[in-house]
Amino acid sequence: MKANGKTTAIFPFTKPEDQGLDPNRLEKWQKRLRKEKVTSCLIIKNGHCVFEYYKNKKIESKPQKIHSVTKSIVSALVGICFDQKLIPSLDTPILDFFPKFAELEQDSRKRSITVNHLLTMTPGYHWPEFGEWDGFSHMFYAPNWVRFVLERKLECDPGTRMNYNTGATHLLTAIVQRVSGMKASEFADKHLFKPLGITEYIWHEDPQGINNGGSGMMMHTLDLAKFGIMYLNQGRYGKKQIVSKEWVSNSMTPQFMTYENIGHYARHWWVGQLDREQPLEGANMCYFALGYGGQFIIVLPAHQMVAVITSELYESSLLPLSLFREHIVPALLRGGIGSSEPV
């Protein structure tokens, strides 16, 4: 379970028991990962690496497909735009950013769709991504993705119901690009990735050159951990406040329960219980970014811990979270919370 040099240069390796984790449980966890299509796992607690796993050397050295974990990264970019007042209010109607579409729109309800509705996935569009589309957004077949989303009919009033919507995130990415005057990837390089020490990633684009905000990024496991640590530390990484504390708190406040098998949806982050038999509160709360195929960044604030998991479990995307609850949560709760000093 000893970490490699790249990891320990940032997060010093320590024995799990020194951070209040049962090492026997972690050994069982590692054996189980080997049996599944889990490609990597990194666990950071109290600023120390207590567990690192890669299926092979090739996976260790290249960026991983993170699918919808990209959405949580876009949320951070929106937060930075908001902090910089490039987006004046979360209640700003999104058609303010797409005036050509506003002129053509006949459904007056669409004029009330706001940035916050996109963040909470409540714009009201007919978007059967988890229904007849079978998990794959038909937006990807369209010649213009932004147009495809904006022209969707409404099936309910904005703000009334959460429905998983990759198109909502792509609109947010387009908004970041419009208000910043640069590609979302360039804005991310300057204001998010460079402060986190992230230098290698891949972020695909749509036909109009807008970065694919819903699922288009590939990133190293270690860099995903840095992003998780930033959220654990309320938007700070090292000595730099990258996104405001208020934004982080706002992003992780539960809003809607639509998919009970996953958890509450906040603002491009999911919120759930460590022990599903106990209330969603205090030390039993966790926040996670989730991507198709079993990609996770799991943040446990009360335990000062971040876990990153990448997988190729395309038939069972939620399995890593289930295994985390089965193996890591008992190791954590029996071992105690340990130090609560921020990283």
mmCIF file of C-alpha atoms in Angstrom:
data_model
loop_
_atom_site.group_PDB
_atom_site.id
_atom_site.type_symbol
_atom_site.label_atom_id
_atom_site.label_comp_id
_atom_site.label_asym_id
_atom_site.label_seq_id
_atom_site.Cartn_x
_atom_site.Cartn_y
_atom_site.Cartn_z
ATOM 1 C CA MET A 1 0.000 0.000 0.000
ATOM 2 C CA LYS A 2 3.024 2.306 -0.023
ATOM 3 C CA ALA A 3 2.598 5.312 -2.294
ATOM 4 C CA ASN A 4 4.873 6.285 -5.168
ATOM 5 C CA GLY A 5 7.175 9.291 -5.274
ATOM 6 C CA LYS A 6 4.842 11.618 -7.168
ATOM 7 C CA THR A 7 2.176 11.165 -4.537
ATOM 8 C CA THR A 8 4.417 11.356 -1.482
ATOM 9 C CA ALA A 9 5.983 14.565 -2.767
ATOM 10 C CA ILE A 10 2.588 16.174 -2.134
ATOM 11 C CA PHE A 11 0.947 13.911 0.432
ATOM 12 C CA PRO A 12 3.511 12.203 2.698
ATOM 13 C CA PHE A 13 2.911 8.502 3.152
ATOM 14 C CA THR A 14 1.981 7.267 6.605
ATOM 15 C CA LYS A 15 0.716 4.006 8.038
ATOM 16 C CA PRO A 16 -3.101 3.845 8.054
ATOM 17 C CA GLU A 17 -3.207 3.136 11.773
ATOM 18 C CA ASP A 18 -1.339 6.397 12.419
ATOM 19 C CA GLN A 19 -4.358 8.197 10.950
ATOM 20 C CA GLY A 20 -6.996 6.154 12.758
ATOM 21 C CA LEU A 21 -7.667 3.587 10.021
ATOM 22 C CA ASP A 22 -7.715 -0.172 10.478
ATOM 23 C CA PRO A 23 -4.913 -1.555 8.224
ATOM 24 C CA ASN A 24 -6.537 -4.998 8.080
ATOM 25 C CA ARG A 25 -9.639 -3.452 6.569
ATOM 26 C CA LEU A 26 -7.502 -1.665 3.989
ATOM 27 C CA GLU A 27 -5.793 -4.913 3.036
ATOM 28 C CA LYS A 28 -9.199 -6.503 2.447
ATOM 29 C CA TRP A 29 -10.190 -3.411 0.468
ATOM 30 C CA GLN A 30 -7.146 -3.804 -1.776
ATOM 31 C CA LYS A 31 -7.861 -7.492 -2.369
ATOM 32 C CA ARG A 32 -11.416 -6.637 -3.366
ATOM 33 C CA LEU A 33 -10.276 -3.894 -5.756
ATOM 34 C CA ARG A 34 -8.065 -6.415 -7.538
ATOM 35 C CA LYS A 35 -11.116 -8.596 -8.197
ATOM 36 C CA GLU A 36 -13.095 -5.742 -9.735
ATOM 37 C CA LYS A 37 -12.524 -3.472 -12.726
ATOM 38 C CA VAL A 38 -11.239 -0.721 -10.464
ATOM 39 C CA THR A 39 -8.236 0.904 -12.127
ATOM 40 C CA SER A 40 -6.948 3.187 -9.353
ATOM 41 C CA CYS A 41 -7.617 4.354 -5.824
ATOM 42 C CA LEU A 42 -5.987 7.012 -3.676
ATOM 43 C CA ILE A 43 -6.953 7.840 -0.087
ATOM 44 C CA ILE A 44 -5.681 10.975 1.647
ATOM 45 C CA LYS A 45 -6.367 11.502 5.363
ATOM 46 C CA ASN A 46 -5.164 14.451 7.436
ATOM 47 C CA GLY A 47 -2.930 15.482 4.547
ATOM 48 C CA HIS A 48 -1.207 12.077 4.393
ATOM 49 C CA CYS A 49 -1.477 9.316 1.831
ATOM 50 C CA VAL A 50 -2.690 6.172 3.583
ATOM 51 C CA PHE A 51 -3.552 4.103 0.508
ATOM 52 C CA GLU A 52 -2.621 4.069 -3.186
ATOM 53 C CA TYR A 53 -3.536 1.440 -5.743
ATOM 54 C CA TYR A 54 -3.115 1.159 -9.512
ATOM 55 C CA LYS A 55 -4.163 -1.808 -11.598
ATOM 56 C CA ASN A 56 -0.926 -1.520 -13.587
ATOM 57 C CA LYS A 57 1.896 0.874 -14.466
ATOM 58 C CA LYS A 58 0.152 2.135 -17.592
ATOM 59 C CA ILE A 59 -2.838 3.354 -15.585
ATOM 60 C CA GLU A 60 -0.515 4.948 -13.047
ATOM 61 C CA SER A 61 1.181 7.057 -15.711
ATOM 62 C CA LYS A 62 -1.718 8.332 -17.834
ATOM 63 C CA PRO A 63 -4.830 10.470 -17.335
ATOM 64 C CA GLN A 64 -8.020 8.494 -16.662
ATOM 65 C CA LYS A 65 -11.450 9.004 -18.206
ATOM 66 C CA ILE A 66 -13.468 10.688 -15.463
ATOM 67 C CA HIS A 67 -16.748 11.124 -17.361
ATOM 68 C CA SER A 68 -19.241 13.100 -15.232
ATOM 69 C CA VAL A 69 -16.736 13.953 -12.523
ATOM 70 C CA THR A 70 -16.047 16.684 -15.091
ATOM 71 C CA LYS A 71 -19.338 18.252 -13.956
ATOM 72 C CA SER A 72 -18.011 18.972 -10.464
ATOM 73 C CA ILE A 73 -14.924 20.616 -11.965
ATOM 74 C CA VAL A 74 -17.181 22.817 -14.109
ATOM 75 C CA SER A 75 -19.085 23.758 -10.949
ATOM 76 C CA ALA A 76 -15.823 25.041 -9.477
ATOM 77 C CA LEU A 77 -15.189 27.113 -12.605
ATOM 78 C CA VAL A 78 -18.662 28.623 -12.328
ATOM 79 C CA GLY A 79 -17.863 29.395 -8.696
ATOM 80 C CA ILE A 80 -14.663 31.192 -9.666
ATOM 81 C CA CYS A 81 -16.589 33.219 -12.255
ATOM 82 C CA PHE A 82 -19.145 34.071 -9.579
ATOM 83 C CA ASP A 83 -16.420 35.057 -7.088
ATOM 84 C CA GLN A 84 -14.870 37.302 -9.746
ATOM 85 C CA LYS A 85 -18.315 38.823 -10.456
ATOM 86 C CA LEU A 86 -18.176 37.662 -14.076
ATOM 87 C CA ILE A 87 -21.516 36.041 -13.249
ATOM 88 C CA PRO A 88 -23.368 38.689 -11.207
ATOM 89 C CA SER A 89 -25.941 36.373 -9.616
ATOM 90 C CA LEU A 90 -26.972 32.731 -9.654
ATOM 91 C CA ASP A 91 -30.445 34.061 -10.403
ATOM 92 C CA THR A 92 -29.251 35.498 -13.721
ATOM 93 C CA PRO A 93 -31.435 34.128 -16.539
ATOM 94 C CA ILE A 94 -29.322 31.943 -18.801
ATOM 95 C CA LEU A 95 -30.820 33.490 -21.941
ATOM 96 C CA ASP A 96 -28.961 36.685 -20.979
ATOM 97 C CA PHE A 97 -25.842 34.803 -22.097
ATOM 98 C CA PHE A 98 -27.470 33.529 -25.306
ATOM 99 C CA PRO A 99 -29.359 36.572 -26.676
ATOM 100 C CA LYS A 100 -29.911 35.107 -30.163
ATOM 101 C CA PHE A 101 -31.889 32.257 -28.649
ATOM 102 C CA ALA A 102 -33.797 34.641 -26.368
ATOM 103 C CA GLU A 103 -35.109 36.505 -29.405
ATOM 104 C CA LEU A 104 -36.520 33.311 -30.904
ATOM 105 C CA GLU A 105 -37.881 31.670 -27.763
ATOM 106 C CA GLN A 106 -41.677 31.251 -27.657
ATOM 107 C CA ASP A 107 -42.058 29.513 -24.274
ATOM 108 C CA SER A 108 -41.951 32.353 -21.745
ATOM 109 C CA ARG A 109 -41.049 29.929 -18.968
ATOM 110 C CA LYS A 110 -37.626 29.460 -20.497
ATOM 111 C CA ARG A 111 -36.862 33.105 -19.755
ATOM 112 C CA SER A 112 -36.933 32.236 -16.057
ATOM 113 C CA ILE A 113 -34.291 29.464 -16.263
ATOM 114 C CA THR A 114 -31.307 30.645 -14.227
ATOM 115 C CA VAL A 115 -27.697 29.685 -13.630
ATOM 116 C CA ASN A 116 -28.796 28.136 -10.348
ATOM 117 C CA HIS A 117 -31.319 25.947 -12.161
ATOM 118 C CA LEU A 118 -28.500 24.575 -14.308
ATOM 119 C CA LEU A 119 -26.319 23.950 -11.239
ATOM 120 C CA THR A 120 -29.108 22.047 -9.486
ATOM 121 C CA MET A 121 -30.232 20.371 -12.740
ATOM 122 C CA THR A 122 -33.732 21.820 -12.444
ATOM 123 C CA PRO A 123 -34.198 23.786 -15.720
ATOM 124 C CA GLY A 124 -37.273 21.691 -16.540
ATOM 125 C CA TYR A 125 -36.165 20.481 -19.978
ATOM 126 C CA HIS A 126 -37.447 17.186 -21.324
ATOM 127 C CA TRP A 127 -34.195 15.275 -20.902
ATOM 128 C CA PRO A 128 -34.585 11.480 -20.534
ATOM 129 C CA GLU A 129 -30.877 10.788 -19.988
ATOM 130 C CA PHE A 130 -31.618 8.153 -17.338
ATOM 131 C CA GLY A 131 -34.689 7.008 -19.279
ATOM 132 C CA GLU A 132 -35.096 6.293 -22.971
ATOM 133 C CA TRP A 133 -31.609 7.651 -23.751
ATOM 134 C CA ASP A 134 -30.162 4.900 -21.547
ATOM 135 C CA GLY A 135 -27.460 7.052 -19.954
ATOM 136 C CA PHE A 136 -26.088 8.560 -23.157
ATOM 137 C CA SER A 137 -27.085 12.131 -23.944
ATOM 138 C CA HIS A 138 -28.453 12.608 -27.464
ATOM 139 C CA MET A 139 -26.847 16.039 -27.360
ATOM 140 C CA PHE A 140 -23.633 14.345 -28.504
ATOM 141 C CA TYR A 141 -25.252 13.506 -31.871
ATOM 142 C CA ALA A 142 -26.215 17.140 -32.550
ATOM 143 C CA PRO A 143 -24.205 19.507 -34.775
ATOM 144 C CA ASN A 144 -24.624 22.283 -32.183
ATOM 145 C CA TRP A 145 -24.820 21.112 -28.573
ATOM 146 C CA VAL A 146 -25.797 24.454 -27.040
ATOM 147 C CA ARG A 147 -28.651 24.861 -29.511
ATOM 148 C CA PHE A 148 -29.790 21.289 -28.861
ATOM 149 C CA VAL A 149 -30.132 21.994 -25.123
ATOM 150 C CA LEU A 150 -31.723 25.422 -25.383
ATOM 151 C CA GLU A 151 -34.313 24.179 -27.877
ATOM 152 C CA ARG A 152 -35.512 21.290 -25.702
ATOM 153 C CA LYS A 153 -39.159 21.548 -24.713
ATOM 154 C CA LEU A 154 -40.015 22.041 -21.057
ATOM 155 C CA GLU A 155 -41.775 19.235 -19.245
ATOM 156 C CA CYS A 156 -42.104 21.153 -15.956
ATOM 157 C CA ASP A 157 -41.584 24.661 -14.629
ATOM 158 C CA PRO A 158 -37.941 25.594 -13.910
ATOM 159 C CA GLY A 159 -36.855 24.940 -10.342
ATOM 160 C CA THR A 160 -39.566 22.418 -9.506
ATOM 161 C CA ARG A 161 -37.877 19.079 -10.211
ATOM 162 C CA MET A 162 -34.342 17.760 -10.499
ATOM 163 C CA ASN A 163 -33.624 15.545 -13.499
ATOM 164 C CA TYR A 164 -30.088 14.462 -14.399
ATOM 165 C CA ASN A 165 -29.029 16.592 -17.345
ATOM 166 C CA THR A 166 -25.584 16.578 -18.951
ATOM 167 C CA GLY A 167 -26.750 19.386 -21.228
ATOM 168 C CA ALA A 168 -27.197 21.704 -18.237
ATOM 169 C CA THR A 169 -23.507 21.356 -17.463
ATOM 170 C CA HIS A 170 -22.545 21.998 -21.053
ATOM 171 C CA LEU A 171 -24.512 25.248 -20.957
ATOM 172 C CA LEU A 172 -22.603 26.213 -17.803
ATOM 173 C CA THR A 173 -19.337 25.568 -19.631
ATOM 174 C CA ALA A 174 -20.510 27.730 -22.530
ATOM 175 C CA ILE A 175 -21.392 30.472 -20.023
ATOM 176 C CA VAL A 176 -17.919 30.262 -18.437
ATOM 177 C CA GLN A 177 -16.451 30.644 -21.917
ATOM 178 C CA ARG A 178 -18.650 33.632 -22.774
ATOM 179 C CA VAL A 179 -18.141 35.605 -19.557
ATOM 180 C CA SER A 180 -14.390 34.933 -19.353
ATOM 181 C CA GLY A 181 -13.647 35.619 -23.012
ATOM 182 C CA MET A 182 -11.548 32.458 -23.303
ATOM 183 C CA LYS A 183 -12.000 28.722 -23.649
ATOM 184 C CA ALA A 184 -13.130 27.045 -20.441
ATOM 185 C CA SER A 185 -9.915 25.014 -20.516
ATOM 186 C CA GLU A 186 -7.828 28.208 -20.663
ATOM 187 C CA PHE A 187 -9.831 29.731 -17.821
ATOM 188 C CA ALA A 188 -9.351 26.509 -15.841
ATOM 189 C CA ASP A 189 -5.609 26.504 -16.519
ATOM 190 C CA LYS A 190 -5.248 30.011 -15.159
ATOM 191 C CA HIS A 191 -7.597 29.988 -12.188
ATOM 192 C CA LEU A 192 -7.945 26.347 -11.103
ATOM 193 C CA PHE A 193 -5.451 23.893 -12.541
ATOM 194 C CA LYS A 194 -2.285 25.973 -12.215
ATOM 195 C CA PRO A 195 -2.977 26.783 -8.513
ATOM 196 C CA LEU A 196 -3.561 23.045 -7.962
ATOM 197 C CA GLY A 197 -0.365 22.087 -9.766
ATOM 198 C CA ILE A 198 -2.285 20.281 -12.526
ATOM 199 C CA THR A 199 -0.345 20.390 -15.783
ATOM 200 C CA GLU A 200 -1.509 17.346 -17.757
ATOM 201 C CA TYR A 201 -5.111 16.626 -18.684
ATOM 202 C CA ILE A 202 -7.318 16.185 -21.732
ATOM 203 C CA TRP A 203 -10.594 18.065 -22.209
ATOM 204 C CA HIS A 204 -12.532 17.384 -25.392
ATOM 205 C CA GLU A 205 -14.634 19.996 -27.204
ATOM 206 C CA ASP A 206 -17.970 20.174 -28.984
ATOM 207 C CA PRO A 207 -18.248 21.087 -32.705
ATOM 208 C CA GLN A 208 -18.206 24.802 -31.815
ATOM 209 C CA GLY A 209 -15.023 24.510 -29.740
ATOM 210 C CA ILE A 210 -16.712 24.619 -26.329
ATOM 211 C CA ASN A 211 -15.171 22.194 -23.857
ATOM 212 C CA ASN A 212 -17.421 19.212 -23.122
ATOM 213 C CA GLY A 213 -18.523 20.194 -19.622
ATOM 214 C CA GLY A 214 -20.686 17.165 -19.014
ATOM 215 C CA SER A 215 -18.195 14.361 -19.416
ATOM 216 C CA GLY A 216 -15.245 15.271 -21.603
ATOM 217 C CA MET A 217 -12.231 15.290 -19.308
ATOM 218 C CA MET A 218 -9.355 12.915 -18.591
ATOM 219 C CA MET A 219 -7.162 13.499 -15.549
ATOM 220 C CA HIS A 220 -4.575 11.785 -13.347
ATOM 221 C CA THR A 221 -5.802 10.161 -10.141
ATOM 222 C CA LEU A 222 -3.410 12.265 -8.073
ATOM 223 C CA ASP A 223 -4.750 15.474 -9.637
ATOM 224 C CA LEU A 224 -8.317 14.431 -8.832
ATOM 225 C CA ALA A 225 -7.181 14.061 -5.224
ATOM 226 C CA LYS A 226 -5.824 17.614 -5.262
ATOM 227 C CA PHE A 227 -9.209 18.846 -6.465
ATOM 228 C CA GLY A 228 -10.942 16.904 -3.695
ATOM 229 C CA ILE A 229 -8.555 18.304 -1.088
ATOM 230 C CA MET A 230 -9.414 21.817 -2.259
ATOM 231 C CA TYR A 231 -13.083 21.132 -1.499
ATOM 232 C CA LEU A 232 -12.204 19.447 1.792
ATOM 233 C CA ASN A 233 -10.382 22.651 2.764
ATOM 234 C CA GLN A 234 -13.347 24.852 1.822
ATOM 235 C CA GLY A 235 -11.887 26.064 -1.452
ATOM 236 C CA ARG A 236 -8.290 26.482 -0.316
ATOM 237 C CA TYR A 237 -5.256 24.576 -1.554
ATOM 238 C CA GLY A 238 -1.957 25.267 0.163
ATOM 239 C CA LYS A 239 -1.919 28.972 0.919
ATOM 240 C CA LYS A 240 -4.259 29.995 -1.913
ATOM 241 C CA GLN A 241 -8.024 30.398 -1.702
ATOM 242 C CA ILE A 242 -9.006 29.174 -5.171
ATOM 243 C CA VAL A 243 -12.785 29.297 -4.806
ATOM 244 C CA SER A 244 -14.648 30.939 -1.934
ATOM 245 C CA LYS A 245 -15.735 29.107 1.215
ATOM 246 C CA GLU A 246 -19.266 30.257 0.517
ATOM 247 C CA TRP A 247 -19.240 28.639 -2.901
ATOM 248 C CA VAL A 248 -18.031 25.324 -1.516
ATOM 249 C CA SER A 249 -20.667 25.339 1.215
ATOM 250 C CA ASN A 250 -23.333 26.274 -1.316
ATOM 251 C CA SER A 251 -22.177 23.550 -3.702
ATOM 252 C CA MET A 252 -22.478 20.823 -1.077
ATOM 253 C CA THR A 253 -25.819 21.762 0.460
ATOM 254 C CA PRO A 254 -28.377 19.024 -0.376
ATOM 255 C CA GLN A 255 -31.159 20.286 -2.635
ATOM 256 C CA PHE A 256 -33.128 17.479 -4.268
ATOM 257 C CA MET A 257 -33.659 13.743 -3.711
ATOM 258 C CA THR A 258 -34.495 12.253 -7.098
ATOM 259 C CA TYR A 259 -32.350 9.109 -7.195
ATOM 260 C CA GLU A 260 -32.502 7.358 -3.820
ATOM 261 C CA ASN A 261 -29.929 4.781 -4.907
ATOM 262 C CA ILE A 262 -27.375 7.607 -5.280
ATOM 263 C CA GLY A 263 -28.275 10.348 -2.799
ATOM 264 C CA HIS A 264 -29.267 13.988 -2.660
ATOM 265 C CA TYR A 265 -28.175 16.327 -5.418
ATOM 266 C CA ALA A 266 -26.614 19.643 -4.473
ATOM 267 C CA ARG A 267 -24.939 21.913 -7.050
ATOM 268 C CA HIS A 268 -23.054 19.473 -9.277
ATOM 269 C CA TRP A 269 -22.063 17.409 -6.241
ATOM 270 C CA TRP A 270 -23.908 14.478 -4.690
ATOM 271 C CA VAL A 271 -24.500 14.218 -0.937
ATOM 272 C CA GLY A 272 -24.980 10.939 0.922
ATOM 273 C CA GLN A 273 -24.521 8.994 4.131
ATOM 274 C CA LEU A 274 -21.465 6.960 5.024
ATOM 275 C CA ASP A 275 -23.764 4.610 6.936
ATOM 276 C CA ARG A 276 -27.034 4.514 5.019
ATOM 277 C CA GLU A 277 -28.902 3.366 8.132
ATOM 278 C CA GLN A 278 -28.013 6.569 9.986
ATOM 279 C CA PRO A 279 -29.257 10.153 9.450
ATOM 280 C CA LEU A 280 -27.720 12.454 6.846
ATOM 281 C CA GLU A 281 -25.916 14.711 9.289
ATOM 282 C CA GLY A 282 -22.599 15.454 10.985
ATOM 283 C CA ALA A 283 -19.820 12.899 10.678
ATOM 284 C CA ASN A 284 -22.103 10.596 8.684
ATOM 285 C CA MET A 285 -22.226 12.965 5.686
ATOM 286 C CA CYS A 286 -20.067 12.625 2.609
ATOM 287 C CA TYR A 287 -19.959 14.541 -0.654
ATOM 288 C CA PHE A 288 -18.982 12.997 -3.929
ATOM 289 C CA ALA A 289 -18.400 13.661 -7.592
ATOM 290 C CA LEU A 290 -19.631 10.726 -9.648
ATOM 291 C CA GLY A 291 -18.824 9.622 -13.181
ATOM 292 C CA TYR A 292 -20.094 6.854 -15.450
ATOM 293 C CA GLY A 293 -18.208 3.596 -15.055
ATOM 294 C CA GLY A 294 -17.362 4.092 -11.384
ATOM 295 C CA GLN A 295 -15.362 7.332 -11.181
ATOM 296 C CA PHE A 296 -15.479 9.010 -7.762
ATOM 297 C CA ILE A 297 -14.060 11.817 -5.682
ATOM 298 C CA ILE A 298 -15.415 11.234 -2.164
ATOM 299 C CA VAL A 299 -14.976 14.007 0.406
ATOM 300 C CA LEU A 300 -15.453 13.311 4.123
ATOM 301 C CA PRO A 301 -15.071 16.669 5.934
ATOM 302 C CA ALA A 302 -15.610 15.402 9.488
ATOM 303 C CA HIS A 303 -12.879 12.828 8.951
ATOM 304 C CA GLN A 304 -10.491 15.077 7.004
ATOM 305 C CA MET A 305 -10.362 12.504 4.236
ATOM 306 C CA VAL A 306 -10.600 12.352 0.445
ATOM 307 C CA ALA A 307 -10.823 9.169 -1.602
ATOM 308 C CA VAL A 308 -10.468 8.973 -5.385
ATOM 309 C CA ILE A 309 -11.545 5.901 -7.339
ATOM 310 C CA THR A 310 -11.357 5.313 -11.095
ATOM 311 C CA SER A 311 -12.895 2.256 -12.710
ATOM 312 C CA GLU A 312 -14.093 0.527 -15.845
ATOM 313 C CA LEU A 313 -17.305 -0.704 -14.250
ATOM 314 C CA TYR A 314 -19.622 0.406 -17.027
ATOM 315 C CA GLU A 315 -22.347 -2.014 -16.015
ATOM 316 C CA SER A 316 -22.248 -1.003 -12.329
ATOM 317 C CA SER A 317 -21.136 2.600 -11.876
ATOM 318 C CA LEU A 318 -22.181 2.720 -8.210
ATOM 319 C CA LEU A 319 -20.284 -0.402 -7.127
ATOM 320 C CA PRO A 320 -17.152 1.474 -5.926
ATOM 321 C CA LEU A 321 -19.277 3.581 -3.570
ATOM 322 C CA SER A 322 -20.946 0.456 -2.226
ATOM 323 C CA LEU A 323 -17.549 -1.193 -1.697
ATOM 324 C CA PHE A 324 -16.262 1.980 -0.029
ATOM 325 C CA ARG A 325 -19.106 1.817 2.461
ATOM 326 C CA GLU A 326 -18.489 -1.896 2.997
ATOM 327 C CA HIS A 327 -14.727 -1.713 3.620
ATOM 328 C CA ILE A 328 -13.483 1.815 4.286
ATOM 329 C CA VAL A 329 -16.315 3.192 6.416
ATOM 330 C CA PRO A 330 -15.987 0.455 9.090
ATOM 331 C CA ALA A 331 -12.211 0.941 9.097
ATOM 332 C CA LEU A 332 -12.723 4.669 9.549
ATOM 333 C CA LEU A 333 -15.448 4.583 12.185
ATOM 334 C CA ARG A 334 -13.769 1.931 14.298
ATOM 335 C CA GLY A 335 -10.444 3.696 14.023
ATOM 336 C CA GLY A 336 -11.846 7.049 15.111
ATOM 337 C CA ILE A 337 -11.816 10.451 13.502
ATOM 338 C CA GLY A 338 -8.195 11.217 14.323
ATOM 339 C CA SER A 339 -6.744 14.662 13.708
ATOM 340 C CA SER A 340 -9.034 17.337 12.389
ATOM 341 C CA GLU A 341 -6.310 19.693 11.187
ATOM 342 C CA PRO A 342 -6.881 20.866 7.617
ATOM 343 C CA VAL A 343 -4.377 19.927 4.921
#
